[in-house]
Short mmCIF file of C-alpha atoms (C1' of nucleotides) in Angstrom, two decimals:
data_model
loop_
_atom_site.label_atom_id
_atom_site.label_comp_id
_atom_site.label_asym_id
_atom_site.label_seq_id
_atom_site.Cartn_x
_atom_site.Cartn_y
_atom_site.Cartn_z
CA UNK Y 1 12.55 11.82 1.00
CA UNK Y 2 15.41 9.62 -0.28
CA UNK Y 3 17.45 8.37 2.24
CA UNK Y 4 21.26 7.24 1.49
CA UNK Y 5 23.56 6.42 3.65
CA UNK Y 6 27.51 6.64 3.06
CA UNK Y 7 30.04 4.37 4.76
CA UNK Y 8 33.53 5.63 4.95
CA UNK Y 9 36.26 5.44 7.43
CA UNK Y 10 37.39 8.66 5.91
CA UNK Y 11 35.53 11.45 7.86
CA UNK Y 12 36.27 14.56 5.91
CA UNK Y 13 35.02 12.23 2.56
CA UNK Y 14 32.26 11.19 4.36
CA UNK Y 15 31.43 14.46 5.36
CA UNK Y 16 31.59 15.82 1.58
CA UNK Y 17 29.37 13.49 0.64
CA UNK Y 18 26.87 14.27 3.39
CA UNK Y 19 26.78 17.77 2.51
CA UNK Y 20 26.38 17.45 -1.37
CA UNK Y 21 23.60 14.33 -1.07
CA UNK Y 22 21.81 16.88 0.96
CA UNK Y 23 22.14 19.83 -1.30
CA UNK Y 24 21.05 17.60 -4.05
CA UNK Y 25 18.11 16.60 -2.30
CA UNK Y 26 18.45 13.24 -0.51
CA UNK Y 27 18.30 12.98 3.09
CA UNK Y 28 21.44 11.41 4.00
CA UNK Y 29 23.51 9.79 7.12
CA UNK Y 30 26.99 8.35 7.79
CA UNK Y 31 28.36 5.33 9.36
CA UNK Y 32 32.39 5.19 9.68
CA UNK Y 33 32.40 1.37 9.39
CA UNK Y 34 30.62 -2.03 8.90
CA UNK Y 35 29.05 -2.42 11.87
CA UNK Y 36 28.23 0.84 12.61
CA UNK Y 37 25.98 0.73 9.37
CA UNK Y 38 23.99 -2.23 10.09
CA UNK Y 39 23.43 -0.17 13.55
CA UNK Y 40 21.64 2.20 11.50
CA UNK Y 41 20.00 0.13 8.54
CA UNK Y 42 18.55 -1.57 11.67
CA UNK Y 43 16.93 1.41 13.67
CA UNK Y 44 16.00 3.15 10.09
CA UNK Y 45 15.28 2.24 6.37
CA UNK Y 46 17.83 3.62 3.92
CA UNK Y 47 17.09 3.29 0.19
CA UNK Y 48 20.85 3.44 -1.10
CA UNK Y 49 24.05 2.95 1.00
CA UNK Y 50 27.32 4.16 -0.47
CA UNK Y 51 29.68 1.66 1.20
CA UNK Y 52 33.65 2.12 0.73
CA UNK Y 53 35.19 -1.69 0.21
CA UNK Y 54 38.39 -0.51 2.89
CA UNK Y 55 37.68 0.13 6.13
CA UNK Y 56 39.19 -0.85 9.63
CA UNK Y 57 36.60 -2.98 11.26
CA UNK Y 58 34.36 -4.74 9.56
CA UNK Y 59 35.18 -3.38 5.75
CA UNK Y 60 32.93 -3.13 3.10
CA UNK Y 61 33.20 -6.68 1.39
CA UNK Y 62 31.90 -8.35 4.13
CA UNK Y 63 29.33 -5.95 5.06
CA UNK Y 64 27.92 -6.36 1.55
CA UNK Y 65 26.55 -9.63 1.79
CA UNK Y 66 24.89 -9.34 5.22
CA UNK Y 67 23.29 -5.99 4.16
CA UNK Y 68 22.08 -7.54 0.71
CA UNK Y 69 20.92 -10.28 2.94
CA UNK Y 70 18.91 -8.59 5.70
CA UNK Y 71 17.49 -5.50 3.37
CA UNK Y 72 16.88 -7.04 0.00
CA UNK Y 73 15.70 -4.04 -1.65
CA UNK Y 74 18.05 -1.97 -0.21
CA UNK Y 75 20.53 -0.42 -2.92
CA UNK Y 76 24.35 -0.71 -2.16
CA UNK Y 77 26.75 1.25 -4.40
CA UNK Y 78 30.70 -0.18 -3.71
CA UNK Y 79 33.13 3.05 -3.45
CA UNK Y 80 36.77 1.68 -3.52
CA UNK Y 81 40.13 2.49 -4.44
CA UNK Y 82 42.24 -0.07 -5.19
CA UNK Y 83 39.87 -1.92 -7.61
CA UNK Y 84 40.74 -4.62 -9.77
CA UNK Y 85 38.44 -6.29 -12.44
CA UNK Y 86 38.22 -9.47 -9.80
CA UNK Y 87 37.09 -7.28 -6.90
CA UNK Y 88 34.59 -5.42 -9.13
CA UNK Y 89 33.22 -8.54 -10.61
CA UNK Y 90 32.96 -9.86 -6.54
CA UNK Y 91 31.19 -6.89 -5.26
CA UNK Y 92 28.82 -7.27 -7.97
CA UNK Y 93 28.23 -10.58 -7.68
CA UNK Y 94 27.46 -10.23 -3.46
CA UNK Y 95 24.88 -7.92 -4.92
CA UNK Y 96 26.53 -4.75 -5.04
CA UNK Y 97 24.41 -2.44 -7.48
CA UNK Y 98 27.12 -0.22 -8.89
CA UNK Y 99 30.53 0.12 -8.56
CA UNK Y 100 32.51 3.25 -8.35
CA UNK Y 101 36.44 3.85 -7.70
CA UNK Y 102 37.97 6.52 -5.70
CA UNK Y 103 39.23 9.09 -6.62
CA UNK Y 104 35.43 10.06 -8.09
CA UNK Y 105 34.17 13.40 -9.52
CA UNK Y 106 31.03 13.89 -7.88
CA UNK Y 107 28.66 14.46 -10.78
CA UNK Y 108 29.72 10.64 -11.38
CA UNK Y 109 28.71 9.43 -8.03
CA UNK Y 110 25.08 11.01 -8.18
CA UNK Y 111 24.62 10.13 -12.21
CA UNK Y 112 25.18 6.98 -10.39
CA UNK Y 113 23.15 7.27 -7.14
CA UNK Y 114 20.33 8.44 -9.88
CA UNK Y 115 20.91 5.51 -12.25
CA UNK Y 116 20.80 3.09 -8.94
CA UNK Y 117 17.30 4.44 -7.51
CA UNK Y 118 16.04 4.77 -11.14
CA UNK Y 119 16.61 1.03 -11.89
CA UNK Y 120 14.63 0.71 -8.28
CA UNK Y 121 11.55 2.76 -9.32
CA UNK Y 122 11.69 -0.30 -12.47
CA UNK Y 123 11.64 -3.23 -9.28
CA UNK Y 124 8.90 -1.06 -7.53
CA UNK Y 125 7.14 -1.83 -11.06
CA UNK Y 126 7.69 -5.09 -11.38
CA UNK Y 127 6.01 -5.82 -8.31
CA UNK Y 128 2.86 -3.63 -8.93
CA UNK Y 129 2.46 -5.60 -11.82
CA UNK Y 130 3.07 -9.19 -10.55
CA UNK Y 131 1.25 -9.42 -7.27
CA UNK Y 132 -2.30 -9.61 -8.94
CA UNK Y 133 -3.65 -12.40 -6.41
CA UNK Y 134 -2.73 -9.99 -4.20
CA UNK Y 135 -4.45 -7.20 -5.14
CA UNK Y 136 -7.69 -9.20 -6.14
CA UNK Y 137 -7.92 -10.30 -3.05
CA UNK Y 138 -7.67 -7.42 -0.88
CA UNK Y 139 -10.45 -5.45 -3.37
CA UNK Y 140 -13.16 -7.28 -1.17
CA UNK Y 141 -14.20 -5.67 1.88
CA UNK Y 142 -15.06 -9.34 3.81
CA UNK Y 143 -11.92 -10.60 3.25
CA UNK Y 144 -10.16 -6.95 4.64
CA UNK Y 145 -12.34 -7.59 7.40
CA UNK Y 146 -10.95 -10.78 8.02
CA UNK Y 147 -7.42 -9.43 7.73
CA UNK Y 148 -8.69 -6.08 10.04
CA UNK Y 149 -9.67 -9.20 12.62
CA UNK Y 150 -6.69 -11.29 12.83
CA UNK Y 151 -4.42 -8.34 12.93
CA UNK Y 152 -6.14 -7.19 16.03
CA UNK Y 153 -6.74 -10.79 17.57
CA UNK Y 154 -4.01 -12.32 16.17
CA UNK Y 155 -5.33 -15.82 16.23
CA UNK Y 156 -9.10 -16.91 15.43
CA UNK Y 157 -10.33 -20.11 14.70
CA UNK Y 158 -13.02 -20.95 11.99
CA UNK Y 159 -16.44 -20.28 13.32
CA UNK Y 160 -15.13 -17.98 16.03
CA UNK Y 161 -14.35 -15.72 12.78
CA UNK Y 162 -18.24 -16.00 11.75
CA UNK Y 163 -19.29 -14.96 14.80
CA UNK Y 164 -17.31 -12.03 15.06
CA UNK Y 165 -17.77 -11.21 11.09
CA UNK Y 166 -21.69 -11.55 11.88
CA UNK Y 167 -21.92 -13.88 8.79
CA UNK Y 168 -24.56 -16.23 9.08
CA UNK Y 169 -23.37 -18.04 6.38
CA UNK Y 170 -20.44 -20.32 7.77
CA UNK Y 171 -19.53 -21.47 3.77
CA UNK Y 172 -19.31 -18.17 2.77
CA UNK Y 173 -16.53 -17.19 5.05
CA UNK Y 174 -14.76 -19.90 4.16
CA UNK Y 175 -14.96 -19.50 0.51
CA UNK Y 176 -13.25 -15.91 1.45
CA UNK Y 177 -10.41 -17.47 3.78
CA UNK Y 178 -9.21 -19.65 0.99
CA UNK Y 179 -8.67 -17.25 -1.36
CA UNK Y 180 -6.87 -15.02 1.35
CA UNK Y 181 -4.83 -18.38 1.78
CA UNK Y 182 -3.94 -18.72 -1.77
CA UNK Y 183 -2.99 -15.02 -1.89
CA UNK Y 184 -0.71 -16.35 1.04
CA UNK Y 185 -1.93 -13.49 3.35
CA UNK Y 186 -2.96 -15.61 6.22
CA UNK Y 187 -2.10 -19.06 7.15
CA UNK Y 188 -3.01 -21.69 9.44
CA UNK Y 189 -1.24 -24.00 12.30
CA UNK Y 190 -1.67 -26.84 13.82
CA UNK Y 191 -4.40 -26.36 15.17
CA UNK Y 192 -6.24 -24.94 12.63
CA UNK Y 193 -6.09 -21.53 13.93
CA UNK Y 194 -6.15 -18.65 11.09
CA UNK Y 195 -3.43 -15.77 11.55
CA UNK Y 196 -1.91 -13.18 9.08
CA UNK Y 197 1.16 -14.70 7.12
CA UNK Y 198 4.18 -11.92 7.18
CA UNK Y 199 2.67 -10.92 4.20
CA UNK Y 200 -0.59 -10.25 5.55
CA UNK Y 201 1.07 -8.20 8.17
CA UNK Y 202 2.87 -5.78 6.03
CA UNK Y 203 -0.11 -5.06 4.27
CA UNK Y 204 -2.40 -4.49 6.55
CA UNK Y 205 0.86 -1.88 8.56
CA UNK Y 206 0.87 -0.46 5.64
CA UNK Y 207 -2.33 0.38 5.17
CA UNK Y 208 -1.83 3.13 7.48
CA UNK Y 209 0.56 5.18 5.24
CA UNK Y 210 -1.68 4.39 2.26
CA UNK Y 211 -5.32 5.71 3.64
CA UNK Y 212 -6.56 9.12 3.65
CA UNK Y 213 -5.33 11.40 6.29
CA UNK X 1 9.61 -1.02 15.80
CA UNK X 2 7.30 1.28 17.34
CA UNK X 3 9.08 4.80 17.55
CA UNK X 4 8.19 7.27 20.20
CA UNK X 5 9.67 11.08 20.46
CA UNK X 6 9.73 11.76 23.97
CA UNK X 7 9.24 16.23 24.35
CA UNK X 8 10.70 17.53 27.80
CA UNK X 9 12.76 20.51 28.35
CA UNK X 10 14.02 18.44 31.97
CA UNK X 11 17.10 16.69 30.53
CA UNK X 12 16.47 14.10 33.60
CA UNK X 13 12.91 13.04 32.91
CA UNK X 14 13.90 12.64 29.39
CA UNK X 15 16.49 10.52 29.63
CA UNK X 16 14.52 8.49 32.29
CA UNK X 17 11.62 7.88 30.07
CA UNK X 18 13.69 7.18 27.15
CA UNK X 19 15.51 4.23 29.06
CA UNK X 20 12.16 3.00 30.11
CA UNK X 21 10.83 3.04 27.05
CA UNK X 22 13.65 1.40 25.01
CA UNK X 23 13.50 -1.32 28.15
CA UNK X 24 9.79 -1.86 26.91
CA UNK X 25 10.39 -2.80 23.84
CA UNK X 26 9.94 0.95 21.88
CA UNK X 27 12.29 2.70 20.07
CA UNK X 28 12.62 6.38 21.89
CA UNK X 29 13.93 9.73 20.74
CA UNK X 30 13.95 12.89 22.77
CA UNK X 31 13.20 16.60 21.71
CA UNK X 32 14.16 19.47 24.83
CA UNK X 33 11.25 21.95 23.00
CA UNK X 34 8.86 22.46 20.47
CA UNK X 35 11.11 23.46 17.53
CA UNK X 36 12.90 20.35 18.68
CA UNK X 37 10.61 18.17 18.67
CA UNK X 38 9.05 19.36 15.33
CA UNK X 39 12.33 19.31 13.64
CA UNK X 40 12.45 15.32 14.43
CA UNK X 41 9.03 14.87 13.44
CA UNK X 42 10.25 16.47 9.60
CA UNK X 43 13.17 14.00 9.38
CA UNK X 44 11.61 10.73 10.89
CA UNK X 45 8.21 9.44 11.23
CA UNK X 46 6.82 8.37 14.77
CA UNK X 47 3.54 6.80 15.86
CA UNK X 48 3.63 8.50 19.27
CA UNK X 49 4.78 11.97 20.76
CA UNK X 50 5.03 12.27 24.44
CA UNK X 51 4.59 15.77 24.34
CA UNK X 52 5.30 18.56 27.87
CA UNK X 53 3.12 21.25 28.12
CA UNK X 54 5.15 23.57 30.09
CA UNK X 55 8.69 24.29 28.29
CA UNK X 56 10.97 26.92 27.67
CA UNK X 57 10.66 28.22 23.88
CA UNK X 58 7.74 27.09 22.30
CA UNK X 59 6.07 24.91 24.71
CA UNK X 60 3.24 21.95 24.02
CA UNK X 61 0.29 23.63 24.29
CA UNK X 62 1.75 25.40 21.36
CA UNK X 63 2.98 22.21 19.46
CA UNK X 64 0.04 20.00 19.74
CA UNK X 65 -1.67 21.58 17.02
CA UNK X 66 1.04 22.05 14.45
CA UNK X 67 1.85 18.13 15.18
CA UNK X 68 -1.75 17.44 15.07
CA UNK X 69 -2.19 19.44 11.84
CA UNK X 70 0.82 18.05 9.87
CA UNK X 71 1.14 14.21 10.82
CA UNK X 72 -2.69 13.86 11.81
CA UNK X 73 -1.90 9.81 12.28
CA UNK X 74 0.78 10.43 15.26
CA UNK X 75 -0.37 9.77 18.28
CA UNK X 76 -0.20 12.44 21.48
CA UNK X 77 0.11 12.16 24.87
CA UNK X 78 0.29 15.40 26.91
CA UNK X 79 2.11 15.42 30.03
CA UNK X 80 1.96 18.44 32.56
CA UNK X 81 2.57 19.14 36.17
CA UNK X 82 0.04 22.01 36.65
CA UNK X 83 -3.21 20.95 35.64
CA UNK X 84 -6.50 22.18 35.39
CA UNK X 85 -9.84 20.68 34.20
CA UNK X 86 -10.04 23.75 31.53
CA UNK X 87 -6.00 22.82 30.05
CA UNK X 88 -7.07 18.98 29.94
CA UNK X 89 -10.14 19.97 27.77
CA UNK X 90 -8.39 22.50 25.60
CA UNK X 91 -5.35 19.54 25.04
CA UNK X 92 -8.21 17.04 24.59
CA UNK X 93 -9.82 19.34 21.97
CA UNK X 94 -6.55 20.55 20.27
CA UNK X 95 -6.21 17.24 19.27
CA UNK X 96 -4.17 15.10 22.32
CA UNK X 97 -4.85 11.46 22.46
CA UNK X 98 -4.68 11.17 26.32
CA UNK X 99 -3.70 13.52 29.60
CA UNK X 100 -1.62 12.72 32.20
CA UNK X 101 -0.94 14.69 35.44
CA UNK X 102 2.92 14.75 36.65
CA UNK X 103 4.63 13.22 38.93
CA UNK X 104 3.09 10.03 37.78
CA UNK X 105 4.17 6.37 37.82
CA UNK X 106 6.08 4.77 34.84
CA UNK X 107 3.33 2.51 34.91
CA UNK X 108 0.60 4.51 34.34
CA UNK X 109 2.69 6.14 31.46
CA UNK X 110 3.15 2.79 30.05
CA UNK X 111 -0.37 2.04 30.14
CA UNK X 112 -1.52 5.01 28.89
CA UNK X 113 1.37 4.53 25.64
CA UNK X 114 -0.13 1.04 25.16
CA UNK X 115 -3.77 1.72 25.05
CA UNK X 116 -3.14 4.75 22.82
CA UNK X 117 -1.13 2.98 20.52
CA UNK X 118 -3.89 0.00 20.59
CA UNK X 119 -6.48 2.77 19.44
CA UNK X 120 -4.47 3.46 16.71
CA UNK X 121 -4.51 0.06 15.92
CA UNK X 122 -8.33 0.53 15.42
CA UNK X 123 -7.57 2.96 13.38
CA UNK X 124 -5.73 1.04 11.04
CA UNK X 125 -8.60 -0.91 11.12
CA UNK X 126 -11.45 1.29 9.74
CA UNK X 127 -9.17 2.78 6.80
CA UNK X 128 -8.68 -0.56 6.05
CA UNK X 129 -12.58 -0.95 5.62
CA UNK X 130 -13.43 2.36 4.38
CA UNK X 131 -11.21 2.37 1.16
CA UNK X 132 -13.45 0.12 -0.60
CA UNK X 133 -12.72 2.47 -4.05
CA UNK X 134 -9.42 2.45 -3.34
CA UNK X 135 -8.89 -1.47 -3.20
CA UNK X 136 -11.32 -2.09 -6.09
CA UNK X 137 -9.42 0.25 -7.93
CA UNK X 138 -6.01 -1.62 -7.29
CA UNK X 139 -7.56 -5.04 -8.50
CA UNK X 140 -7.19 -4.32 -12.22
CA UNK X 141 -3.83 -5.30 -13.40
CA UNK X 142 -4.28 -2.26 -16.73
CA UNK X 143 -4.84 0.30 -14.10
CA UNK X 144 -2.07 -1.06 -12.04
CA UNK X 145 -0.03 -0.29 -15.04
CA UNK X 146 -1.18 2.59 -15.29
CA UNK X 147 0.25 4.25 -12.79
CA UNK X 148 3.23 2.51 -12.98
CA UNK X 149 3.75 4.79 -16.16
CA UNK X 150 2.94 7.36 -14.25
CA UNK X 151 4.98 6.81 -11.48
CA UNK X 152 7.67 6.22 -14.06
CA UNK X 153 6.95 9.34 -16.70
CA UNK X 154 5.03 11.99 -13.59
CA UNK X 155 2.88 13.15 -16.46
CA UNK X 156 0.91 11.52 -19.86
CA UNK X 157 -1.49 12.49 -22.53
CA UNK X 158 -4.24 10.64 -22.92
CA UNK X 159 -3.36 8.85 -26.22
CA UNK X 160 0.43 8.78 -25.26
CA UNK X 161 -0.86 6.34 -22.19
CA UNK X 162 -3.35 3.79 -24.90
CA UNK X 163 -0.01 3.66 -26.81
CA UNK X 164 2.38 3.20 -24.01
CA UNK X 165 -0.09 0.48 -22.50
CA UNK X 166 0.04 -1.09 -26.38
CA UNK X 167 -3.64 -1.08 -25.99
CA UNK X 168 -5.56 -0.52 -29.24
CA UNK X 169 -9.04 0.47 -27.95
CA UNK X 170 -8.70 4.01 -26.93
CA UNK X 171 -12.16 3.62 -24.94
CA UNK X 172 -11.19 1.03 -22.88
CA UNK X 173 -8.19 3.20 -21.54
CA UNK X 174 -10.45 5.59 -20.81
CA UNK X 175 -13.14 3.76 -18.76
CA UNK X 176 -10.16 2.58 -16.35
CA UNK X 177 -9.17 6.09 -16.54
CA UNK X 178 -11.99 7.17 -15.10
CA UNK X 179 -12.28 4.87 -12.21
CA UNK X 180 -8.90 5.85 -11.33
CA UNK X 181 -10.05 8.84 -11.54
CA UNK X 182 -13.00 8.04 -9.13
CA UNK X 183 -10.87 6.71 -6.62
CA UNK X 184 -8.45 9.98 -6.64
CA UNK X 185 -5.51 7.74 -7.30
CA UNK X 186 -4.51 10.05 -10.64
CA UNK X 187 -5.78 13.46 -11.63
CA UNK X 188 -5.69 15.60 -14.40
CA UNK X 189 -4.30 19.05 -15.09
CA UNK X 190 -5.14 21.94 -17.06
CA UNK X 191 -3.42 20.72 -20.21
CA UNK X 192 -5.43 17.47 -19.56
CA UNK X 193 -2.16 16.08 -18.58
CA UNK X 194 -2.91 12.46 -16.26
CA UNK X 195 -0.86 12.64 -13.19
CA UNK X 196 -0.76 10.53 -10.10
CA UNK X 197 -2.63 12.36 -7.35
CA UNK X 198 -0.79 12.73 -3.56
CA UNK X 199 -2.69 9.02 -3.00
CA UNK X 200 -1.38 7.43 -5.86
CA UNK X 201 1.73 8.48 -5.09
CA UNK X 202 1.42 7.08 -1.56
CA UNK X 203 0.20 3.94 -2.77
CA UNK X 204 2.85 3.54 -5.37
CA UNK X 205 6.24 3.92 -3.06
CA UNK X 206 4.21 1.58 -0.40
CA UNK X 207 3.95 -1.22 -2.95
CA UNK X 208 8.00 -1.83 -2.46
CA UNK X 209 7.63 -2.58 1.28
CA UNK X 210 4.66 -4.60 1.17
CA UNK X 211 5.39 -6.66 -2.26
CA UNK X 212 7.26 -9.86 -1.46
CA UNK X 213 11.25 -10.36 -0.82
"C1'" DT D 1 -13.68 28.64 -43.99
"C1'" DT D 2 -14.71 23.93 -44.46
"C1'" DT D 3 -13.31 19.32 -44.04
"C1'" DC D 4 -10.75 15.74 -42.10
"C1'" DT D 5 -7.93 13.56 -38.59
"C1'" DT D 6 -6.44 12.99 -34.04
"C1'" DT D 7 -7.65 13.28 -29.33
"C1'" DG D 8 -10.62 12.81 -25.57
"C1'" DT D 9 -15.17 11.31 -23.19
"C1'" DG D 10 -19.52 8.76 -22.14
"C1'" DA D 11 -22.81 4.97 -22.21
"C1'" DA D 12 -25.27 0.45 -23.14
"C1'" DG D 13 -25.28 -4.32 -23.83
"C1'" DA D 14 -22.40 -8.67 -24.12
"C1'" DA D 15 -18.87 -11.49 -22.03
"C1'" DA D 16 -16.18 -12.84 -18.22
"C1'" DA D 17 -15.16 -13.05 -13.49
"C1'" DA D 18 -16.30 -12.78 -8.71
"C1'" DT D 19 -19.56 -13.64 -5.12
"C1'" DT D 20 -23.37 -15.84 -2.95
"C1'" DA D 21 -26.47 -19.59 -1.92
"C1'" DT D 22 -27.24 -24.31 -1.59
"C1'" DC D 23 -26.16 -28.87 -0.79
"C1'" DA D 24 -23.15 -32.36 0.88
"C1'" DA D 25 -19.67 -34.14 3.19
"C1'" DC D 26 -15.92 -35.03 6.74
"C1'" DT D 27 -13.65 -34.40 11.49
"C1'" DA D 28 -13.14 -33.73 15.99
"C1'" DT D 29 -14.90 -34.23 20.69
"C1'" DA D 30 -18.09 -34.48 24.42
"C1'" DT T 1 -23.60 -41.39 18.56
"C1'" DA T 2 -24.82 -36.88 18.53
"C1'" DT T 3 -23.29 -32.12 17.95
"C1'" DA T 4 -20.65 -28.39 16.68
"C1'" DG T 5 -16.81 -27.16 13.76
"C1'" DT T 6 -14.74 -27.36 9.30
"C1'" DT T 7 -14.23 -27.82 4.21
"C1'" DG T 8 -15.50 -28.64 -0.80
"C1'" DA T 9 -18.41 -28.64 -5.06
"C1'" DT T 10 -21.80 -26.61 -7.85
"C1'" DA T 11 -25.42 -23.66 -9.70
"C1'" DA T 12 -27.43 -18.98 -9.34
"C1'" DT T 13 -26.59 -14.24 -9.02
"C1'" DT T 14 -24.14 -9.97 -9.00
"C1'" DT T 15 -20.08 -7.20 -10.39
"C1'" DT T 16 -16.60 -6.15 -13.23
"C1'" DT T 17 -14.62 -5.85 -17.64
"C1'" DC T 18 -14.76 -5.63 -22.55
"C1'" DT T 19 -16.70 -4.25 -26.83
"C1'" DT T 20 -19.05 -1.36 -29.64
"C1'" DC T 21 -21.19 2.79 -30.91
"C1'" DA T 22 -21.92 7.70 -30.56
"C1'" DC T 23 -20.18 12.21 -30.10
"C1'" DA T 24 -17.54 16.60 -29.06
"C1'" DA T 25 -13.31 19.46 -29.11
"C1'" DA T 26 -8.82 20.75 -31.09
"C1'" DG T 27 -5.68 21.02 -34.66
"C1'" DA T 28 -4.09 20.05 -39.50
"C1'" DA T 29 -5.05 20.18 -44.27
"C1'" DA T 30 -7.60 21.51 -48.20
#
DNA sequence: TTTCTTTGTGAAGAAAAATTATCAACTATA
DNA sequence: TATAGTTGATAATTTTTCTTCACAAAGAAA
């Protein structure tokens, strides 16, 4: 399910919007103002917001930014009403995806929520395509061991790792870590302790969505 | 941030157990029944259900399965202030994750939530080890492609995919076909028609939250 | 209908890549 | 200085991928 939020000050809009996002299949939310928003992009994952540039509070140009910032792949489509070519050309530039003034017929705001998530499928692509190291590496099952081990110790060093992978053969495992630290899904510190790299992490949570129920 | 739906029809407990929880680091929602509670499930996932067996409406001993059945990865922990050796069992064989007698300490709940959600963790663990196909599968950068297009189109011919990929060799389409097929990451219809399967589809939308920033 | 072209599938051996085994070092640290 | 821990380089082996050939079904053309 597709999940959008709209930010708008202006309730009955807001509520509009809500209803016909939902009848067009998208599960959608509100937030009356900047803050607000970032509220609930933090307790929830939104693939579009619909933010309105004029708001009391925090409005929608600064919110832009700090959204674009914190959820990178997040989708933002600017709703404003007095627009000029210089606040278009801002919005865009602070990363807004589209750009849409008010008053809006509504068949233009979803060709343009569509247009906006279809140009996201492309990114979703992109990244299928380009993370090949990543993918190589994970198709062996030592090294998803390895991953399996630091996600539930969190820290291992070297030959504890053998021991626990019941490898006998110390230069093997090591020949398996360094490709797992090319593909930049663990790392080491100091102290030559391996752990999953944020990378490594996502993966391996994600796992759980991905595998069979 | 690991979310928890807390199921109570006493409005006190609830809110008790949702302040704890928050205070520990989880992020809580409530449900007062089993509709409740199964209506939250629909629009959000969550990794644990703290779930009453005694409620007005339909009650947990009713729930537990349906939750059990259609989000077999969330975790359940009955709670219930008239027990019996014979409702433990059934609750344990309907599919709840752990028991727990009321009035009990918010310590022993806590315990109980972390150990549960630490088996899970296991969890994670195996699937990671058990998809071996899957992974292999992924490693191929042509079959990543592949369902790309599908992702992209929902549904190719055969010969429309060796063109799309610009790949001359109609045979060598196929042999990655087929191991796609293998691994039950695309399937075919009547009309012969390649389509991602449920799997693929999984696998697909997961590749924008793990691929990097 | 017969023939030809396009579409779709399978399989075996060659080529390329990944993995393992082996050897050799270097670094802490007790 | 021993001893365990750690890493790298290389050849041998196994897996994966590519190429080539063979073949069947469906539809178009003669």
């Amino acid at each position: 399910m597709i999940k959008v939020l709209v930010v708008d000050d202006d309730q009955d809009l807001r509520d509009n919007l809500v209803e016909v996002l939902s009848d067009n299949g998208f599960s959608p939310s509100s937030a009356e103002n900047g803050e607000d928003a970032l509220e609930k992009l933090q307790a929830d994952k939104f693939d579009l917001v619909l933010l309105d540039s004029v708001m009391p509070g925090m409005d929608g140009m600064e919110t832009l930014p700090l959204i674009k910032r914190a959820y990178p792949k997040t989708r933002i489509i600017m709703l404003t009403a007095f627009s000029t070519v210089n606040s278009a050309v801002e919005a865009m530039r602070s990363g807004a995806d589209d750009y849409i003034t008010k008053p809006f017929k509504i068949d233009e705001l979803l060709v343009a929520v569509r247009r906006c998530l279809e140009e996201a499928k492309f990114g979703v692509c992109e990244e299928l395509l380009n993370s090949d190291d990543m993918f190589k590496c994970l198709a062996n099952a030592t090294r998803r061991k390895v991953l399996m081990l630091l996600y539930r110790e969190s820290k291992l060093r070297f030959m504890d790792m053998t021991r626990q992978l019941k490898i006998d053969d110390h230069t093997k495992v090591n020949f398996h870590l360094k490709i797992l630290k090319e593909a930049h899904l663990i790392e080491q510190d100091g102290r030559k302790n391996y752990q999953l790299s944020p990378q490594g992490k996502k993966i391996v949570t994600c796992m759980s969505s991905i595998a069979a129920d």
